[in-house]
């Protein structure tokens, strides 16, 4: 394995993929520097950041001039290049394929469906000052419920984590998405005890890194609750 070189990451911890990357770095004690990019202030659209990532998205990783975008690619790169426990992204082909299977599914299922609930319940009302569109929200919650059912039946099944007996990158990406509606005080796993137990196992596995990564989201939740 390569010696650990200082990793620079550009993050906004209100972003779900940024939190997943933040947890991976911290719970594995990978030396890194965080460069905060406030999406709400448009800092991802500055000329400096656009030069770094023309897609104007976070996270971005820089290691000795090597720039990488997309959370899935960044996390797999770190797990492959650095000396962190193999269970995060197994080298054994079939076990690795299970992680890849979930991350491929994630981008069109868990991610957009959990995000939509947060956007409709928190982001749009905050930005526009309008009331929550209950019809659209209920439709989004129904779509998310279907995704949660599949998450249980296709991936978690009767095993401790999404891809087997050990925590992997898949669990981090999934849990950070499913925590997002917490910004509106909504626990989307409330009716899913099996997924609640999985969430507890993920939190236990990564320790204080979980709450550190979610502090910004908890702040959004608390401020919103105070206004109600």
Short mmCIF file of N, CA, C and O in Angstrom, two decimals, residues 62-153:
data_model
loop_
_atom_site.label_atom_id
_atom_site.label_comp_id
_atom_site.label_asym_id
_atom_site.label_seq_id
_atom_site.Cartn_x
_atom_site.Cartn_y
_atom_site.Cartn_z
N UNK A 62 -8.30 16.16 -3.91
CA UNK A 62 -7.02 16.46 -4.57
C UNK A 62 -5.91 15.80 -3.76
O UNK A 62 -5.81 15.99 -2.55
N UNK A 63 -5.09 15.01 -4.44
CA UNK A 63 -3.92 14.37 -3.81
C UNK A 63 -2.72 14.59 -4.73
O UNK A 63 -2.68 14.06 -5.84
N UNK A 64 -1.78 15.42 -4.28
CA UNK A 64 -0.57 15.69 -5.08
C UNK A 64 -0.91 16.09 -6.52
O UNK A 64 -0.30 15.60 -7.47
N UNK A 65 -1.90 16.95 -6.67
CA UNK A 65 -2.28 17.42 -8.00
C UNK A 65 -3.25 16.53 -8.74
O UNK A 65 -3.75 16.92 -9.80
N UNK A 66 -3.51 15.33 -8.21
CA UNK A 66 -4.49 14.43 -8.84
C UNK A 66 -5.87 14.82 -8.33
O UNK A 66 -6.15 14.76 -7.14
N UNK A 67 -6.74 15.25 -9.25
CA UNK A 67 -8.08 15.72 -8.90
C UNK A 67 -9.10 14.65 -9.28
O UNK A 67 -9.08 14.13 -10.39
N UNK A 68 -9.99 14.36 -8.34
CA UNK A 68 -11.02 13.36 -8.60
C UNK A 68 -12.35 13.89 -8.09
O UNK A 68 -12.44 14.45 -7.00
N UNK A 69 -13.39 13.71 -8.89
CA UNK A 69 -14.74 14.11 -8.51
C UNK A 69 -15.61 12.86 -8.41
O UNK A 69 -15.19 11.77 -8.79
N UNK A 70 -16.80 13.03 -7.91
CA UNK A 70 -17.80 11.97 -7.69
C UNK A 70 -17.46 11.14 -6.45
O UNK A 70 -16.42 10.49 -6.38
N UNK A 71 -18.36 11.17 -5.49
CA UNK A 71 -18.12 10.53 -4.20
C UNK A 71 -17.81 9.03 -4.32
O UNK A 71 -16.92 8.51 -3.65
N UNK A 72 -18.54 8.35 -5.17
CA UNK A 72 -18.34 6.91 -5.36
C UNK A 72 -16.90 6.63 -5.80
O UNK A 72 -16.21 5.78 -5.22
N UNK A 73 -16.43 7.37 -6.81
CA UNK A 73 -15.07 7.18 -7.31
C UNK A 73 -14.03 7.56 -6.27
O UNK A 73 -13.01 6.86 -6.11
N UNK A 74 -14.27 8.66 -5.54
CA UNK A 74 -13.30 9.11 -4.53
C UNK A 74 -13.16 8.08 -3.42
O UNK A 74 -12.05 7.71 -3.02
N UNK A 75 -14.28 7.58 -2.91
CA UNK A 75 -14.23 6.63 -1.81
C UNK A 75 -13.58 5.32 -2.23
O UNK A 75 -12.79 4.73 -1.47
N UNK A 76 -13.85 4.87 -3.43
CA UNK A 76 -13.24 3.63 -3.90
C UNK A 76 -11.74 3.83 -4.14
O UNK A 76 -10.94 2.92 -3.88
N UNK A 77 -11.36 5.00 -4.61
CA UNK A 77 -9.94 5.31 -4.79
C UNK A 77 -9.21 5.27 -3.45
O UNK A 77 -8.15 4.65 -3.32
N UNK A 78 -9.76 5.93 -2.45
CA UNK A 78 -9.13 5.96 -1.14
C UNK A 78 -9.02 4.56 -0.53
O UNK A 78 -8.00 4.19 0.04
N UNK A 79 -10.09 3.78 -0.67
CA UNK A 79 -10.10 2.43 -0.12
C UNK A 79 -9.09 1.53 -0.84
O UNK A 79 -8.53 0.61 -0.24
N UNK A 80 -8.85 1.81 -2.11
CA UNK A 80 -7.92 1.00 -2.89
C UNK A 80 -6.48 1.43 -2.67
O UNK A 80 -5.57 0.60 -2.57
N UNK A 81 -6.25 2.74 -2.58
CA UNK A 81 -4.88 3.26 -2.54
C UNK A 81 -4.28 3.27 -1.14
O UNK A 81 -3.08 3.04 -0.97
N UNK A 82 -5.12 3.53 -0.13
CA UNK A 82 -4.59 3.73 1.21
C UNK A 82 -4.79 2.51 2.09
O UNK A 82 -5.65 1.66 1.83
N UNK A 83 -4.02 2.47 3.15
CA UNK A 83 -3.99 1.32 4.03
C UNK A 83 -5.13 1.39 5.05
O UNK A 83 -4.92 1.61 6.24
N UNK A 84 -6.35 1.23 4.55
CA UNK A 84 -7.51 1.17 5.44
C UNK A 84 -8.08 -0.24 5.36
O UNK A 84 -7.82 -0.97 4.39
N UNK A 85 -8.82 -0.68 6.36
CA UNK A 85 -9.30 -2.06 6.39
C UNK A 85 -10.01 -2.46 5.10
O UNK A 85 -10.83 -1.71 4.56
N UNK A 86 -9.71 -3.66 4.65
CA UNK A 86 -10.18 -4.12 3.35
C UNK A 86 -11.70 -4.24 3.27
O UNK A 86 -12.27 -4.17 2.17
N UNK A 87 -12.36 -4.41 4.41
CA UNK A 87 -13.80 -4.64 4.36
C UNK A 87 -14.55 -3.46 3.74
O UNK A 87 -15.66 -3.64 3.23
N UNK A 88 -13.95 -2.25 3.76
CA UNK A 88 -14.65 -1.11 3.19
C UNK A 88 -14.92 -1.29 1.69
O UNK A 88 -15.97 -0.90 1.20
N UNK A 89 -13.95 -1.86 0.99
CA UNK A 89 -14.11 -2.11 -0.45
C UNK A 89 -13.29 -3.36 -0.76
O UNK A 89 -12.13 -3.27 -1.17
N UNK A 90 -13.87 -4.53 -0.54
CA UNK A 90 -13.12 -5.79 -0.59
C UNK A 90 -12.39 -6.03 -1.90
O UNK A 90 -12.86 -5.64 -2.97
N UNK A 91 -11.24 -6.69 -1.80
CA UNK A 91 -10.48 -7.02 -3.01
C UNK A 91 -11.02 -8.30 -3.66
O UNK A 91 -10.86 -8.50 -4.86
N UNK A 92 -11.60 -9.18 -2.88
CA UNK A 92 -12.16 -10.42 -3.43
C UNK A 92 -13.26 -10.06 -4.43
O UNK A 92 -14.17 -9.28 -4.11
N UNK A 93 -13.19 -10.57 -5.66
CA UNK A 93 -14.06 -10.08 -6.75
C UNK A 93 -15.56 -10.12 -6.46
O UNK A 93 -16.28 -9.15 -6.75
N UNK A 94 -16.05 -11.22 -5.91
CA UNK A 94 -17.49 -11.32 -5.68
C UNK A 94 -17.95 -10.35 -4.58
O UNK A 94 -19.01 -9.73 -4.69
N UNK A 95 -17.15 -10.21 -3.54
CA UNK A 95 -17.51 -9.29 -2.46
C UNK A 95 -17.44 -7.84 -2.94
O UNK A 95 -18.30 -7.02 -2.60
N UNK A 96 -16.44 -7.54 -3.75
CA UNK A 96 -16.35 -6.19 -4.32
C UNK A 96 -17.53 -5.92 -5.26
O UNK A 96 -18.09 -4.81 -5.27
N UNK A 97 -17.91 -6.93 -6.02
CA UNK A 97 -19.03 -6.78 -6.95
C UNK A 97 -20.32 -6.45 -6.23
O UNK A 97 -21.17 -5.71 -6.75
N UNK A 98 -20.49 -6.96 -5.00
CA UNK A 98 -21.68 -6.64 -4.22
C UNK A 98 -21.72 -5.16 -3.86
O UNK A 98 -22.79 -4.53 -3.89
N UNK A 99 -20.57 -4.61 -3.51
CA UNK A 99 -20.50 -3.18 -3.22
C UNK A 99 -20.80 -2.37 -4.48
O UNK A 99 -21.59 -1.42 -4.46
N UNK A 100 -20.20 -2.77 -5.58
CA UNK A 100 -20.43 -2.07 -6.85
C UNK A 100 -21.90 -2.18 -7.28
O UNK A 100 -22.46 -1.23 -7.85
N UNK A 101 -22.51 -3.32 -7.00
CA UNK A 101 -23.92 -3.50 -7.34
C UNK A 101 -24.78 -2.48 -6.61
O UNK A 101 -25.65 -1.84 -7.21
N UNK A 102 -24.51 -2.34 -5.30
CA UNK A 102 -25.31 -1.37 -4.55
C UNK A 102 -25.03 0.06 -5.03
O UNK A 102 -25.97 0.84 -5.24
N UNK A 103 -23.77 0.44 -5.17
CA UNK A 103 -23.47 1.83 -5.52
C UNK A 103 -24.03 2.19 -6.90
O UNK A 103 -24.42 3.34 -7.13
N UNK A 104 -24.11 1.22 -7.81
CA UNK A 104 -24.73 1.48 -9.11
C UNK A 104 -26.23 1.73 -8.95
O UNK A 104 -26.80 2.61 -9.59
N UNK A 105 -26.87 0.95 -8.07
CA UNK A 105 -28.31 1.08 -7.82
C UNK A 105 -28.64 2.35 -7.04
O UNK A 105 -29.66 3.00 -7.28
N UNK A 106 -27.74 2.70 -6.16
CA UNK A 106 -27.92 3.83 -5.25
C UNK A 106 -28.26 5.13 -5.96
O UNK A 106 -29.15 5.88 -5.53
N UNK A 107 -27.58 5.42 -7.06
CA UNK A 107 -27.68 6.73 -7.70
C UNK A 107 -29.03 6.99 -8.36
O UNK A 107 -29.40 8.15 -8.57
N UNK A 108 -29.77 5.93 -8.65
CA UNK A 108 -31.10 6.12 -9.25
C UNK A 108 -32.22 5.72 -8.30
O UNK A 108 -33.39 5.72 -8.70
N UNK A 109 -31.90 5.42 -7.07
CA UNK A 109 -32.90 4.94 -6.13
C UNK A 109 -32.79 5.64 -4.77
O UNK A 109 -33.47 6.63 -4.54
N UNK A 110 -31.93 5.15 -3.89
CA UNK A 110 -31.83 5.75 -2.56
C UNK A 110 -31.55 7.24 -2.63
O UNK A 110 -32.21 8.05 -1.96
N UNK A 111 -30.57 7.62 -3.45
CA UNK A 111 -30.16 9.03 -3.48
C UNK A 111 -31.26 9.97 -3.94
O UNK A 111 -31.64 10.90 -3.21
N UNK A 112 -31.84 9.81 -5.12
CA UNK A 112 -32.84 10.79 -5.55
C UNK A 112 -34.12 10.77 -4.71
O UNK A 112 -34.74 11.82 -4.49
N UNK A 113 -34.50 9.60 -4.22
CA UNK A 113 -35.78 9.52 -3.52
C UNK A 113 -35.70 10.12 -2.12
O UNK A 113 -36.64 10.81 -1.68
N UNK A 114 -34.60 9.89 -1.41
CA UNK A 114 -34.45 10.53 -0.10
C UNK A 114 -34.22 12.03 -0.25
O UNK A 114 -34.75 12.84 0.53
N UNK A 115 -33.45 12.42 -1.24
CA UNK A 115 -33.17 13.83 -1.50
C UNK A 115 -34.45 14.61 -1.80
O UNK A 115 -34.63 15.74 -1.34
N UNK A 116 -35.33 13.99 -2.58
CA UNK A 116 -36.56 14.68 -2.97
C UNK A 116 -37.41 15.03 -1.75
O UNK A 116 -38.01 16.11 -1.69
N UNK A 117 -37.46 14.14 -0.78
CA UNK A 117 -38.22 14.41 0.44
C UNK A 117 -37.65 15.64 1.16
O UNK A 117 -38.38 16.54 1.58
N UNK A 118 -36.33 15.70 1.27
CA UNK A 118 -35.68 16.83 1.92
C UNK A 118 -35.92 18.13 1.15
O UNK A 118 -36.21 19.17 1.74
N UNK A 119 -35.82 18.07 -0.16
CA UNK A 119 -36.02 19.26 -0.98
C UNK A 119 -37.44 19.80 -0.80
O UNK A 119 -37.64 21.01 -0.61
N UNK A 120 -38.41 18.91 -0.86
CA UNK A 120 -39.81 19.34 -0.79
C UNK A 120 -40.21 19.80 0.61
O UNK A 120 -41.00 20.74 0.75
N UNK A 121 -39.65 19.16 1.63
CA UNK A 121 -40.08 19.47 2.99
C UNK A 121 -39.25 20.57 3.66
O UNK A 121 -39.74 21.27 4.53
N UNK A 122 -38.00 20.73 3.21
CA UNK A 122 -37.11 21.68 3.88
C UNK A 122 -36.57 22.74 2.93
O UNK A 122 -36.75 23.94 3.16
N UNK A 123 -35.92 22.32 1.87
CA UNK A 123 -35.17 23.25 1.03
C UNK A 123 -36.07 24.26 0.32
O UNK A 123 -35.86 25.47 0.42
N UNK A 124 -37.06 23.77 -0.41
CA UNK A 124 -37.92 24.68 -1.17
C UNK A 124 -38.71 25.64 -0.27
O UNK A 124 -38.74 26.86 -0.55
N UNK A 125 -39.34 25.16 0.81
CA UNK A 125 -40.03 26.11 1.70
C UNK A 125 -39.10 27.15 2.32
O UNK A 125 -39.48 28.31 2.48
N UNK A 126 -37.88 26.73 2.65
CA UNK A 126 -36.92 27.67 3.23
C UNK A 126 -36.51 28.74 2.23
O UNK A 126 -36.43 29.93 2.56
N UNK A 127 -36.26 28.32 0.99
CA UNK A 127 -35.80 29.26 -0.03
C UNK A 127 -36.91 30.19 -0.52
O UNK A 127 -36.66 31.36 -0.80
N UNK A 128 -38.13 29.67 -0.61
CA UNK A 128 -39.22 30.45 -1.20
C UNK A 128 -40.18 31.06 -0.18
O UNK A 128 -40.95 31.97 -0.51
N UNK A 129 -40.13 30.55 1.06
CA UNK A 129 -41.05 31.02 2.07
C UNK A 129 -42.47 30.48 1.90
O UNK A 129 -43.40 30.93 2.56
N UNK A 130 -42.61 29.51 1.00
CA UNK A 130 -43.93 28.94 0.73
C UNK A 130 -44.20 27.74 1.65
O UNK A 130 -43.31 27.25 2.33
N UNK A 131 -45.45 27.29 1.64
CA UNK A 131 -45.83 26.12 2.40
C UNK A 131 -45.36 24.85 1.68
O UNK A 131 -45.12 24.86 0.47
N UNK A 132 -45.25 23.78 2.43
CA UNK A 132 -44.89 22.50 1.84
C UNK A 132 -46.01 22.03 0.93
O UNK A 132 -47.19 22.10 1.28
N UNK A 133 -45.64 21.58 -0.27
CA UNK A 133 -46.62 21.01 -1.21
C UNK A 133 -46.90 19.58 -0.76
O UNK A 133 -46.14 18.66 -1.05
N UNK A 134 -47.98 19.39 -0.02
CA UNK A 134 -48.27 18.09 0.60
C UNK A 134 -48.52 17.00 -0.43
O UNK A 134 -48.18 15.83 -0.20
N UNK A 135 -49.10 17.34 -1.57
CA UNK A 135 -49.37 16.34 -2.60
C UNK A 135 -48.05 15.79 -3.15
O UNK A 135 -47.86 14.57 -3.24
N UNK A 136 -47.15 16.68 -3.50
CA UNK A 136 -45.85 16.25 -4.03
C UNK A 136 -45.04 15.52 -2.96
O UNK A 136 -44.37 14.54 -3.25
N UNK A 137 -45.13 16.00 -1.72
CA UNK A 137 -44.39 15.36 -0.64
C UNK A 137 -44.89 13.94 -0.40
O UNK A 137 -44.08 13.00 -0.25
N UNK A 138 -46.19 13.75 -0.38
CA UNK A 138 -46.74 12.41 -0.16
C UNK A 138 -46.36 11.46 -1.28
O UNK A 138 -46.09 10.28 -1.04
N UNK A 139 -46.30 11.99 -2.50
CA UNK A 139 -45.87 11.16 -3.63
C UNK A 139 -44.40 10.76 -3.48
O UNK A 139 -44.01 9.61 -3.71
N UNK A 140 -43.58 11.73 -3.04
CA UNK A 140 -42.15 11.45 -2.83
C UNK A 140 -41.95 10.44 -1.70
O UNK A 140 -41.09 9.56 -1.79
N UNK A 141 -42.73 10.55 -0.65
CA UNK A 141 -42.62 9.61 0.46
C UNK A 141 -43.02 8.21 0.03
O UNK A 141 -42.44 7.21 0.48
N UNK A 142 -44.01 8.10 -0.85
CA UNK A 142 -44.42 6.80 -1.37
C UNK A 142 -43.32 6.17 -2.20
O UNK A 142 -43.03 4.96 -2.10
N UNK A 143 -42.66 6.99 -3.03
CA UNK A 143 -41.54 6.49 -3.85
C UNK A 143 -40.39 6.04 -2.95
O UNK A 143 -39.76 5.01 -3.19
N UNK A 144 -40.13 6.81 -1.89
CA UNK A 144 -39.05 6.45 -0.98
C UNK A 144 -39.39 5.17 -0.22
O UNK A 144 -38.52 4.32 0.00
N UNK A 145 -40.65 5.00 0.17
CA UNK A 145 -41.07 3.79 0.88
C UNK A 145 -40.81 2.55 0.02
O UNK A 145 -40.35 1.50 0.53
N UNK A 146 -41.08 2.67 -1.27
CA UNK A 146 -40.82 1.54 -2.18
C UNK A 146 -39.32 1.25 -2.25
O UNK A 146 -38.90 0.08 -2.26
N UNK A 147 -38.52 2.30 -2.27
CA UNK A 147 -37.06 2.13 -2.29
C UNK A 147 -36.58 1.47 -1.00
O UNK A 147 -35.71 0.59 -1.04
N UNK A 148 -37.14 1.87 0.13
CA UNK A 148 -36.74 1.27 1.41
C UNK A 148 -37.10 -0.21 1.46
O UNK A 148 -36.34 -1.02 1.99
N UNK A 149 -38.26 -0.56 0.90
CA UNK A 149 -38.64 -1.98 0.84
C UNK A 149 -37.62 -2.78 0.04
O UNK A 149 -37.22 -3.88 0.44
N UNK A 150 -37.18 -2.21 -1.08
CA UNK A 150 -36.20 -2.89 -1.92
C UNK A 150 -34.84 -2.94 -1.23
O UNK A 150 -34.09 -3.93 -1.37
N UNK A 151 -34.50 -1.89 -0.51
CA UNK A 151 -33.24 -1.87 0.22
C UNK A 151 -33.19 -3.03 1.22
O UNK A 151 -32.15 -3.68 1.38
N UNK A 152 -34.31 -3.29 1.86
CA UNK A 152 -34.38 -4.40 2.81
C UNK A 152 -34.35 -5.75 2.11
O UNK A 152 -33.61 -6.65 2.50
N UNK A 153 -35.18 -5.90 1.08
CA UNK A 153 -35.34 -7.22 0.47
C UNK A 153 -34.23 -7.59 -0.50
O UNK A 153 -33.86 -8.77 -0.59
#
